[in-house]
Structures are given as structure tokens and as C-alpha cells.
């Protein structure tokens, strides 16, 4: 009888440790994903393009890169700005960055629909203001257009199953 009681107590105690640990692990909150920074319905973790027409310029903002292109003198030469994360506040996102020469750059996107004077079609979801050193520009912004599929290299060889 005593042996039966000891065996029952050991079984009861043996199950406590592993079951309690499993229950605690199951009740532990799983990490919740952080929502992406959104502005005017635009996911700022995805490529965004801002553009203006006087002078004609574009800024492409993507995680890890900010590229400014000034087309006012013809072809347009891209300039990489120091990549930064946006600072979100009350309906706007600000990217405080700089040119390679160290000139201050402030890119401000506002959650206000925008239609450029020469633009046809739907309005862009964001208004853009760019300040590069003492110069300021205004334009519109929204999700960047999808890049076309890259063509296959000329020396690519198709394989045939046979």
C-alpha cells in the first residue's frame, strides 16, 4: 500500500514540471509584428516616388536608399542621399538627410492628395516638399511605379527537357 502511494505521488510530481512549463510557454505572448509606417494609405516601407515639374525632378525613396534626380538641365544625373527612416508626426513624414557634399536635405511628405499642374489622371495620395540647401521644391508623391521585368541576358540558353 505504501509503495502504491509513493508511486502515485511520484507520478503526480513528475507531471507537474513538464506540464507547467508547456502551459507557461503556450501562454507566453508571441511577438506581434510591428505595422509598417503608413501615410495617406501609402506604405512607407515600400518604394515611394515624389516628383515635381518646375524644375522637373524625382526622388525615389525605398528602404535603404534615397535617390534624387534633377532633370532641369536635360538628361538628369541621379544623386544618392544618405538613407534615413521617416519621422512620422500628425499627417506627415519627414526624411532629414543630406547630399554627398553634406548639404542638408529635408523631404516632407504630407497626407494630402496632390495633382501636379501637368499631370493627367488620378491625384497622387501625398504632397511633397523638398528642401536641398537653400533651394525648395514642391510636388506630389505616391507608391513608386513597378519596375518592368528585366529582360533575360542575351547569352541565356533555354534548356529543353528531353
CSV table of N, CA and C in Angstrom, one decimal:
chain,number,residue,atom,x,y,z
A,1,UNK,N,0.8,-1.2,0.0
A,1,UNK,CA,0.0,0.0,0.0
A,1,UNK,C,0.9,1.3,0.0
A,2,UNK,N,1.9,1.2,0.8
A,2,UNK,CA,2.8,2.3,0.9
A,2,UNK,C,3.5,2.5,-0.4
A,3,UNK,N,3.9,1.5,-1.1
A,3,UNK,CA,4.6,1.6,-2.4
A,3,UNK,C,3.6,2.2,-3.4
A,4,UNK,N,2.4,1.8,-3.3
A,4,UNK,CA,1.4,2.4,-4.3
A,4,UNK,C,1.2,3.9,-4.1
A,5,UNK,N,1.2,4.4,-2.8
A,5,UNK,CA,1.1,5.8,-2.5
A,5,UNK,C,2.3,6.5,-3.0
A,6,UNK,N,3.5,6.0,-2.8
A,6,UNK,CA,4.7,6.6,-3.2
A,6,UNK,C,4.8,6.7,-4.7
A,7,UNK,N,4.4,5.7,-5.4
A,7,UNK,CA,4.3,5.7,-6.9
A,7,UNK,C,3.3,6.7,-7.4
A,8,UNK,N,2.2,6.8,-6.8
A,8,UNK,CA,1.2,7.8,-7.2
A,8,UNK,C,1.7,9.2,-7.0
A,9,UNK,N,2.4,9.5,-5.9
A,9,UNK,CA,2.9,10.8,-5.6
A,9,UNK,C,4.0,11.1,-6.6
A,10,UNK,N,4.8,10.2,-6.9
A,10,UNK,CA,5.9,10.4,-7.9
A,10,UNK,C,5.3,10.7,-9.3
A,11,UNK,N,4.3,10.1,-9.7
A,11,UNK,CA,3.6,10.3,-11.0
A,11,UNK,C,3.0,11.7,-11.0
A,12,UNK,N,2.4,12.1,-9.9
A,12,UNK,CA,1.8,13.4,-9.8
A,12,UNK,C,2.8,14.5,-9.8
A,13,UNK,N,3.9,14.3,-9.1
A,13,UNK,CA,5.0,15.3,-9.1
A,13,UNK,C,5.8,15.4,-10.4
A,14,UNK,N,5.9,14.2,-11.0
A,14,UNK,CA,6.7,14.1,-12.3
A,14,UNK,C,5.9,14.9,-13.4
A,15,UNK,N,4.6,14.9,-13.4
A,15,UNK,CA,3.9,15.6,-14.5
A,15,UNK,C,3.8,17.1,-14.2
A,16,UNK,N,4.1,17.6,-13.0
A,16,UNK,CA,3.9,19.0,-12.7
A,16,UNK,C,5.0,19.8,-13.5
A,17,UNK,N,6.2,19.4,-13.5
A,17,UNK,CA,7.3,20.2,-14.1
A,17,UNK,C,7.1,20.4,-15.6
A,18,UNK,N,6.9,19.3,-16.3
A,18,UNK,CA,6.8,19.5,-17.8
A,18,UNK,C,5.5,20.1,-18.2
A,19,UNK,N,4.4,19.8,-17.6
A,19,UNK,CA,3.1,20.4,-17.9
A,19,UNK,C,3.1,21.9,-17.6
A,20,UNK,N,3.6,22.3,-16.5
A,20,UNK,CA,3.6,23.7,-16.1
A,20,UNK,C,4.5,24.5,-17.1
A,21,UNK,N,5.6,23.9,-17.5
A,21,UNK,CA,6.5,24.6,-18.4
A,21,UNK,C,5.8,24.8,-19.8
A,22,UNK,N,5.2,23.7,-20.2
A,22,UNK,CA,4.5,23.8,-21.5
A,22,UNK,C,3.3,24.8,-21.5
A,23,UNK,N,2.6,24.8,-20.4
A,23,UNK,CA,1.5,25.7,-20.2
A,23,UNK,C,2.0,27.2,-20.2
A,24,UNK,N,3.1,27.4,-19.5
A,24,UNK,CA,3.6,28.8,-19.4
A,24,UNK,C,4.1,29.2,-20.8
A,25,UNK,N,4.8,28.3,-21.5
A,25,UNK,CA,5.2,28.6,-22.9
A,25,UNK,C,4.1,28.9,-23.8
A,26,UNK,N,3.0,28.1,-23.7
A,26,UNK,CA,1.8,28.4,-24.6
A,26,UNK,C,1.2,29.7,-24.2
A,27,UNK,N,1.2,30.1,-23.0
A,27,UNK,CA,0.5,31.4,-22.6
A,27,UNK,C,1.4,32.6,-22.8
A,28,UNK,N,2.7,32.4,-23.1
A,28,UNK,CA,3.6,33.5,-23.3
A,28,UNK,C,3.2,34.1,-24.7
A,29,UNK,N,3.1,35.4,-24.7
A,29,UNK,CA,2.6,36.2,-25.9
A,29,UNK,C,3.7,36.1,-27.0
A,30,UNK,N,3.2,35.7,-28.1
A,30,UNK,CA,4.1,35.7,-29.3
A,30,UNK,C,4.4,37.1,-29.7
A,31,UNK,N,5.6,37.4,-30.2
A,31,UNK,CA,5.9,38.8,-30.6
A,31,UNK,C,4.9,39.2,-31.7
A,32,UNK,N,4.4,40.4,-31.6
A,32,UNK,CA,3.5,40.9,-32.6
A,32,UNK,C,4.3,41.7,-33.6
A,33,UNK,N,3.9,41.5,-34.9
A,33,UNK,CA,4.6,42.2,-35.9
A,33,UNK,C,4.3,43.7,-35.8
A,34,UNK,N,5.3,44.5,-36.0
A,34,UNK,CA,5.2,46.0,-36.0
A,34,UNK,C,4.5,46.4,-37.3
A,35,UNK,N,3.4,47.2,-37.2
A,35,UNK,CA,2.8,47.6,-38.5
A,35,UNK,C,3.8,48.6,-39.2
A,36,UNK,N,3.7,48.6,-40.6
A,36,UNK,CA,4.6,49.5,-41.3
A,36,UNK,C,4.2,50.9,-41.2
A,37,UNK,N,5.2,51.8,-41.3
A,37,UNK,CA,4.8,53.2,-41.2
A,37,UNK,C,3.9,53.6,-42.4
A,38,UNK,N,2.7,54.1,-42.2
A,38,UNK,CA,1.7,54.4,-43.2
A,38,UNK,C,1.5,55.9,-43.2
A,39,UNK,N,1.3,56.5,-44.4
A,39,UNK,CA,0.9,57.9,-44.5
A,39,UNK,C,0.0,58.0,-45.7
A,40,UNK,N,-1.2,58.5,-45.5
A,40,UNK,CA,-2.2,58.7,-46.5
A,40,UNK,C,-2.5,57.4,-47.3
A,41,UNK,N,-2.4,56.2,-46.6
A,41,UNK,CA,-2.7,55.0,-47.3
A,41,UNK,C,-1.5,54.4,-48.0
A,42,UNK,N,-0.3,55.1,-47.9
A,42,UNK,CA,0.9,54.7,-48.6
A,42,UNK,C,1.8,54.0,-47.6
A,43,UNK,N,2.3,52.8,-47.9
A,43,UNK,CA,3.2,52.0,-47.0
A,43,UNK,C,4.6,52.6,-47.3
A,44,UNK,N,5.2,53.3,-46.2
A,44,UNK,CA,6.5,53.9,-46.4
A,44,UNK,C,7.6,52.9,-46.3
A,45,UNK,N,7.3,51.6,-46.1
A,45,UNK,CA,8.4,50.6,-46.2
A,45,UNK,C,8.5,50.0,-47.6
A,46,UNK,N,7.7,50.5,-48.5
A,46,UNK,CA,7.8,50.2,-49.9
A,46,UNK,C,8.2,51.4,-50.7
A,47,UNK,N,8.7,51.2,-51.9
A,47,UNK,CA,9.2,52.3,-52.7
A,47,UNK,C,8.2,53.4,-52.9
A,48,UNK,N,8.6,54.6,-52.7
A,48,UNK,CA,7.7,55.8,-52.9
A,48,UNK,C,8.5,56.7,-53.9
A,49,UNK,N,7.7,57.4,-54.8
A,49,UNK,CA,8.3,58.3,-55.7
A,49,UNK,C,7.6,59.7,-55.6
A,50,UNK,N,8.5,60.7,-55.4
A,50,UNK,CA,8.0,62.1,-55.3
A,50,UNK,C,8.5,62.7,-56.6
A,51,UNK,N,7.7,63.7,-57.2
A,51,UNK,CA,8.1,64.3,-58.4
A,51,UNK,C,7.5,65.7,-58.5
A,52,UNK,N,8.2,66.6,-59.2
A,52,UNK,CA,7.8,67.9,-59.4
A,52,UNK,C,8.1,68.4,-60.8
A,53,UNK,N,7.5,69.4,-61.3
A,53,UNK,CA,7.7,69.8,-62.7
A,53,UNK,C,8.4,71.2,-62.9
A,54,UNK,N,8.6,71.9,-61.8
A,54,UNK,CA,9.3,73.2,-62.0
A,54,UNK,C,10.3,73.4,-61.0
A,55,UNK,N,11.6,73.0,-61.2
A,55,UNK,CA,12.0,72.2,-62.3
A,55,UNK,C,11.6,70.8,-62.2
A,56,UNK,N,11.8,70.0,-63.3
A,56,UNK,CA,11.4,68.6,-63.3
A,56,UNK,C,12.4,67.8,-62.5
A,57,UNK,N,12.0,67.1,-61.5
A,57,UNK,CA,12.8,66.3,-60.6
A,57,UNK,C,12.0,65.1,-60.1
A,58,UNK,N,12.8,64.1,-59.6
A,58,UNK,CA,12.2,63.0,-58.9
A,58,UNK,C,13.0,62.6,-57.7
A,59,UNK,N,12.4,62.1,-56.7
A,59,UNK,CA,13.1,61.5,-55.6
A,59,UNK,C,12.4,60.1,-55.4
A,60,UNK,N,13.3,59.1,-55.4
A,60,UNK,CA,12.8,57.7,-55.2
A,60,UNK,C,13.3,57.3,-53.8
A,61,UNK,N,12.3,57.0,-52.9
A,61,UNK,CA,12.6,56.6,-51.5
A,61,UNK,C,12.2,55.2,-51.4
A,62,UNK,N,13.2,54.4,-50.9
A,62,UNK,CA,12.9,53.0,-50.6
A,62,UNK,C,13.8,52.6,-49.4
A,63,UNK,N,13.4,51.5,-48.7
A,63,UNK,CA,14.2,51.2,-47.6
A,63,UNK,C,15.7,51.0,-48.0
A,64,UNK,N,16.5,51.8,-47.3
A,64,UNK,CA,18.0,51.8,-47.6
A,64,UNK,C,18.5,52.7,-48.7
A,65,UNK,N,17.6,53.4,-49.3
A,65,UNK,CA,18.1,54.3,-50.4
A,65,UNK,C,17.1,55.5,-50.6
A,66,UNK,N,17.7,56.6,-50.9
A,66,UNK,CA,17.0,57.9,-51.4
A,66,UNK,C,17.8,58.4,-52.6
A,67,UNK,N,17.2,58.5,-53.7
A,67,UNK,CA,17.8,58.9,-54.9
A,67,UNK,C,17.1,60.1,-55.5
A,68,UNK,N,17.8,61.2,-55.7
A,68,UNK,CA,17.3,62.4,-56.3
A,68,UNK,C,17.8,62.6,-57.7
A,69,UNK,N,16.9,62.9,-58.6
A,69,UNK,CA,17.3,63.2,-60.0
A,69,UNK,C,16.7,64.5,-60.4
A,70,UNK,N,17.6,65.4,-60.9
A,70,UNK,CA,17.2,66.7,-61.4
A,70,UNK,C,17.3,66.7,-62.9
A,71,UNK,N,16.1,66.8,-63.5
A,71,UNK,CA,16.1,66.8,-65.0
A,71,UNK,C,16.0,68.2,-65.6
A,72,UNK,N,16.2,69.2,-64.8
A,72,UNK,CA,16.1,70.6,-65.3
A,72,UNK,C,17.1,70.9,-66.4
A,73,UNK,N,18.2,70.3,-66.4
A,73,UNK,CA,19.2,70.6,-67.4
A,73,UNK,C,19.3,69.5,-68.5
A,74,UNK,N,18.3,68.7,-68.7
A,74,UNK,CA,18.3,67.7,-69.7
A,74,UNK,C,18.2,66.3,-69.2
A,75,UNK,N,19.2,65.5,-69.4
A,75,UNK,CA,19.2,64.1,-69.1
A,75,UNK,C,18.9,63.8,-67.6
A,76,UNK,N,19.5,64.4,-66.7
A,76,UNK,CA,19.3,64.1,-65.3
A,76,UNK,C,20.3,63.1,-64.8
A,77,UNK,N,21.0,63.6,-63.8
A,77,UNK,CA,22.0,62.7,-63.2
A,77,UNK,C,21.5,62.4,-61.7
A,78,UNK,N,21.4,61.0,-61.4
A,78,UNK,CA,20.9,60.7,-60.1
A,78,UNK,C,22.0,61.0,-59.0
A,79,UNK,N,21.5,61.4,-57.9
A,79,UNK,CA,22.3,61.7,-56.7
A,79,UNK,C,21.8,60.9,-55.6
A,80,UNK,N,22.6,60.1,-54.9
A,80,UNK,CA,22.2,59.3,-53.8
A,80,UNK,C,22.3,60.2,-52.5
A,81,UNK,N,21.2,60.3,-51.8
A,81,UNK,CA,21.2,61.0,-50.5
A,81,UNK,C,21.4,59.9,-49.4
A,82,UNK,N,21.9,60.4,-48.3
A,82,UNK,CA,22.0,59.4,-47.1
A,82,UNK,C,20.7,58.8,-46.8
A,83,UNK,N,20.5,57.5,-46.8
A,83,UNK,CA,19.2,56.9,-46.5
A,83,UNK,C,18.9,57.0,-45.0
A,84,UNK,N,17.7,57.4,-44.7
A,84,UNK,CA,17.2,57.6,-43.3
A,84,UNK,C,15.8,57.1,-43.3
A,85,UNK,N,15.3,56.7,-42.1
A,85,UNK,CA,13.9,56.3,-41.8
A,85,UNK,C,13.1,57.6,-41.6
A,86,UNK,N,11.8,57.5,-42.0
A,86,UNK,CA,11.0,58.7,-41.8
A,86,UNK,C,10.6,59.0,-40.4
A,87,UNK,N,10.4,60.2,-40.1
A,87,UNK,CA,9.9,60.6,-38.8
A,87,UNK,C,8.5,61.0,-39.0
A,88,UNK,N,7.6,60.2,-38.4
A,88,UNK,CA,6.1,60.4,-38.6
A,88,UNK,C,5.6,61.3,-37.5
A,89,UNK,N,4.7,62.2,-37.9
A,89,UNK,CA,4.0,63.1,-37.0
A,89,UNK,C,2.8,63.7,-37.6
A,90,UNK,N,1.6,63.6,-37.0
A,90,UNK,CA,0.4,64.2,-37.4
A,90,UNK,C,0.2,64.5,-38.9
A,91,UNK,N,0.1,63.4,-39.7
A,91,UNK,CA,-0.2,63.5,-41.1
A,91,UNK,C,0.9,63.8,-42.0
A,92,UNK,N,2.2,63.7,-41.5
A,92,UNK,CA,3.3,63.9,-42.3
A,92,UNK,C,4.5,63.0,-42.0
A,93,UNK,N,5.4,62.8,-42.9
A,93,UNK,CA,6.6,62.0,-42.7
A,93,UNK,C,7.7,62.9,-43.2
A,94,UNK,N,8.8,63.0,-42.4
A,94,UNK,CA,9.9,63.8,-42.7
A,94,UNK,C,11.2,63.0,-42.8
A,95,UNK,N,11.9,63.2,-43.8
A,95,UNK,CA,13.2,62.4,-44.0
A,95,UNK,C,14.3,63.5,-43.9
A,96,UNK,N,14.9,63.7,-42.8
A,96,UNK,CA,16.1,64.6,-42.7
A,96,UNK,C,17.4,63.9,-43.1
A,97,UNK,N,17.9,64.4,-44.2
A,97,UNK,CA,19.1,63.7,-44.8
A,97,UNK,C,20.1,64.7,-45.3
A,98,UNK,N,21.0,64.3,-46.1
A,98,UNK,CA,22.0,65.2,-46.7
A,98,UNK,C,22.5,64.7,-48.0
A,99,UNK,N,23.0,65.7,-48.8
A,99,UNK,CA,23.7,65.3,-50.1
A,99,UNK,C,25.0,64.7,-49.8
A,100,UNK,N,25.7,64.1,-50.8
A,100,UNK,CA,27.0,63.6,-50.6
A,100,UNK,C,28.0,64.7,-50.2
A,101,UNK,N,27.7,66.0,-50.6
A,101,UNK,CA,28.6,67.1,-50.2
A,101,UNK,C,28.3,67.6,-48.8
A,102,UNK,N,27.3,67.0,-48.2
A,102,UNK,CA,27.0,67.4,-46.8
A,102,UNK,C,25.9,68.5,-46.7
A,103,UNK,N,25.3,68.9,-47.8
A,103,UNK,CA,24.3,69.9,-47.7
A,103,UNK,C,23.0,69.3,-47.1
A,104,UNK,N,22.3,70.1,-46.2
A,104,UNK,CA,21.2,69.5,-45.6
A,104,UNK,C,20.0,69.3,-46.6
A,105,UNK,N,19.3,68.2,-46.4
A,105,UNK,CA,18.1,67.9,-47.3
A,105,UNK,C,17.0,67.6,-46.3
A,106,UNK,N,15.8,68.1,-46.6
A,106,UNK,CA,14.6,67.8,-45.8
A,106,UNK,C,13.5,67.4,-46.8
A,107,UNK,N,13.1,66.2,-46.8
A,107,UNK,CA,12.0,65.7,-47.6
A,107,UNK,C,10.8,65.5,-46.7
A,108,UNK,N,9.7,66.3,-47.0
A,108,UNK,CA,8.5,66.2,-46.2
A,108,UNK,C,7.3,65.7,-47.1
A,109,UNK,N,6.7,64.6,-46.7
A,109,UNK,CA,5.5,64.1,-47.4
A,109,UNK,C,4.3,64.3,-46.5
A,110,UNK,N,3.2,64.8,-47.0
A,110,UNK,CA,2.0,65.1,-46.3
A,110,UNK,C,0.9,64.3,-46.8
A,111,UNK,N,0.0,63.8,-45.9
A,111,UNK,CA,-1.1,63.0,-46.3
A,111,UNK,C,-2.2,63.9,-46.9
A,112,UNK,N,-1.9,64.6,-48.0
A,112,UNK,CA,-2.9,65.5,-48.7
A,112,UNK,C,-2.8,65.1,-50.2
A,113,UNK,N,-4.0,64.8,-50.8
A,113,UNK,CA,-4.0,64.5,-52.2
A,113,UNK,C,-3.4,65.6,-53.0
A,114,UNK,N,-2.7,65.3,-54.1
A,114,UNK,CA,-2.0,66.3,-54.9
A,114,UNK,C,-2.1,66.0,-56.3
A,115,UNK,N,-2.3,67.0,-57.1
A,115,UNK,CA,-2.3,66.9,-58.6
A,115,UNK,C,-1.4,68.0,-59.1
A,116,UNK,N,-0.3,67.5,-59.8
A,116,UNK,CA,0.6,68.5,-60.4
A,116,UNK,C,-0.1,69.1,-61.6
A,117,UNK,N,0.3,70.4,-61.9
A,117,UNK,CA,-0.3,71.1,-63.0
A,117,UNK,C,-0.3,70.4,-64.3
A,118,UNK,N,0.8,69.7,-64.6
A,118,UNK,CA,0.9,69.0,-65.9
A,118,UNK,C,0.4,67.6,-65.8
A,119,UNK,N,-0.1,67.1,-64.7
A,119,UNK,CA,-0.4,65.7,-64.5
A,119,UNK,C,-1.9,65.4,-65.0
A,120,UNK,N,-2.0,64.4,-65.7
A,120,UNK,CA,-3.4,63.9,-66.1
A,120,UNK,C,-3.7,62.7,-65.3
A,121,UNK,N,-5.0,62.4,-65.1
A,121,UNK,CA,-5.3,61.2,-64.4
A,121,UNK,C,-5.6,61.5,-62.9
A,122,UNK,N,-5.5,60.4,-62.1
A,122,UNK,CA,-5.9,60.5,-60.7
A,122,UNK,C,-4.8,61.3,-59.9
A,123,UNK,N,-5.2,61.9,-58.8
A,123,UNK,CA,-4.3,62.6,-58.0
A,123,UNK,C,-3.4,61.6,-57.2
A,124,UNK,N,-2.2,62.1,-56.9
A,124,UNK,CA,-1.4,61.3,-56.0
A,124,UNK,C,-1.8,61.4,-54.6
A,125,UNK,N,-1.6,60.4,-53.7
A,125,UNK,CA,-2.1,60.5,-52.4
A,125,UNK,C,-1.3,61.4,-51.4
A,126,UNK,N,-0.1,61.8,-51.8
A,126,UNK,CA,0.7,62.6,-50.9
A,126,UNK,C,1.2,63.9,-51.6
A,127,UNK,N,1.4,64.9,-50.8
A,127,UNK,CA,2.0,66.2,-51.3
A,127,UNK,C,3.5,66.1,-50.8
A,128,UNK,N,4.4,66.6,-51.6
A,128,UNK,CA,5.8,66.5,-51.3
A,128,UNK,C,6.4,67.9,-51.3
A,129,UNK,N,7.3,68.2,-50.3
A,129,UNK,CA,8.1,69.4,-50.3
A,129,UNK,C,9.5,69.0,-50.0
A,130,UNK,N,10.4,69.5,-50.9
A,130,UNK,CA,11.8,69.1,-50.8
A,130,UNK,C,12.6,70.4,-50.6
A,131,UNK,N,13.5,70.3,-49.6
A,131,UNK,CA,14.5,71.4,-49.4
A,131,UNK,C,15.9,70.9,-49.5
A,132,UNK,N,16.7,71.4,-50.5
A,132,UNK,CA,18.0,71.0,-50.6
A,132,UNK,C,18.9,72.2,-50.5
A,133,UNK,N,19.6,72.3,-49.3
A,133,UNK,CA,20.3,73.5,-49.0
A,133,UNK,C,19.3,74.7,-49.0
A,134,UNK,N,19.5,75.8,-49.7
A,134,UNK,CA,18.6,76.9,-49.7
A,134,UNK,C,17.5,76.8,-50.7
A,135,UNK,N,17.5,75.8,-51.6
A,135,UNK,CA,16.5,75.6,-52.6
A,135,UNK,C,15.3,74.8,-52.1
A,136,UNK,N,14.1,75.2,-52.6
A,136,UNK,CA,12.9,74.4,-52.2
A,136,UNK,C,12.1,74.0,-53.4
A,137,UNK,N,11.5,72.9,-53.4
A,137,UNK,CA,10.7,72.4,-54.5
A,137,UNK,C,9.4,71.8,-53.9
A,138,UNK,N,8.4,71.8,-54.7
A,138,UNK,CA,7.1,71.2,-54.3
A,138,UNK,C,6.7,70.2,-55.4
A,139,UNK,N,5.9,69.2,-55.0
A,139,UNK,CA,5.5,68.2,-56.0
A,139,UNK,C,4.5,67.3,-55.3
A,140,UNK,N,4.3,66.1,-56.0
A,140,UNK,CA,3.4,65.1,-55.5
A,140,UNK,C,4.1,63.8,-55.3
A,141,UNK,N,3.5,62.9,-54.5
A,141,UNK,CA,4.2,61.6,-54.2
A,141,UNK,C,3.2,60.5,-54.1
A,142,UNK,N,3.6,59.3,-54.3
A,142,UNK,CA,2.8,58.1,-54.1
A,142,UNK,C,3.6,56.9,-54.3
A,143,UNK,N,3.0,55.7,-54.3
A,143,UNK,CA,3.8,54.5,-54.5
A,143,UNK,C,4.6,54.6,-55.8
A,144,UNK,N,5.8,54.1,-55.8
A,144,UNK,CA,6.6,54.1,-57.0
A,144,UNK,C,6.1,53.2,-58.0
A,145,UNK,N,6.1,53.6,-59.3
A,145,UNK,CA,5.7,52.6,-60.3
A,145,UNK,C,6.5,51.4,-60.3
A,146,UNK,N,5.8,50.2,-60.6
A,146,UNK,CA,6.5,49.0,-60.6
A,146,UNK,C,7.6,49.0,-61.7
A,147,UNK,N,8.7,48.4,-61.4
A,147,UNK,CA,9.8,48.3,-62.4
A,147,UNK,C,9.4,47.2,-63.4
A,148,UNK,N,9.6,47.5,-64.7
A,148,UNK,CA,9.4,46.4,-65.7
A,148,UNK,C,10.3,45.2,-65.5
A,149,UNK,N,9.8,44.1,-65.9
A,149,UNK,CA,10.6,42.8,-65.7
A,149,UNK,C,11.9,43.0,-66.5
A,150,UNK,N,13.0,42.6,-65.9
A,150,UNK,CA,14.3,42.7,-66.6
A,150,UNK,C,14.3,41.7,-67.7
A,151,UNK,N,14.9,42.0,-68.9
A,151,UNK,CA,15.0,41.0,-69.9
A,151,UNK,C,16.0,40.0,-69.6
A,152,UNK,N,15.9,38.8,-70.2
A,152,UNK,CA,16.9,37.8,-69.9
A,152,UNK,C,18.2,38.2,-70.6
A,153,UNK,N,19.3,37.8,-70.0
A,153,UNK,CA,20.6,38.2,-70.7
A,153,UNK,C,20.7,37.6,-72.1
A,154,UNK,N,21.4,38.2,-73.0
A,154,UNK,CA,21.5,37.8,-74.4
A,154,UNK,C,22.1,36.4,-74.5
A,155,UNK,N,23.0,36.1,-73.6
A,155,UNK,CA,23.6,34.8,-73.7
A,155,UNK,C,22.9,33.7,-72.9
A,156,UNK,N,21.7,34.0,-72.5
A,156,UNK,CA,20.9,32.9,-71.7
A,156,UNK,C,20.6,31.8,-72.7
A,157,UNK,N,20.7,30.6,-72.2
A,157,UNK,CA,20.4,29.4,-73.0
A,157,UNK,C,19.2,28.7,-72.4
A,158,UNK,N,18.2,28.5,-73.2
A,158,UNK,CA,17.0,27.8,-72.7
A,158,UNK,C,17.3,26.3,-72.7
A,159,UNK,N,16.9,25.7,-71.6
A,159,UNK,CA,17.1,24.2,-71.5
A,159,UNK,C,15.8,23.5,-72.0
A,160,UNK,N,16.0,22.4,-72.6
A,160,UNK,CA,14.8,21.6,-73.1
A,160,UNK,C,14.9,20.3,-72.4
A,161,UNK,N,13.7,19.9,-71.8
A,161,UNK,CA,13.6,18.6,-71.2
A,161,UNK,C,13.5,17.6,-72.2
A,162,UNK,N,14.3,16.5,-72.1
A,162,UNK,CA,14.2,15.5,-73.2
A,162,UNK,C,14.4,14.2,-72.8
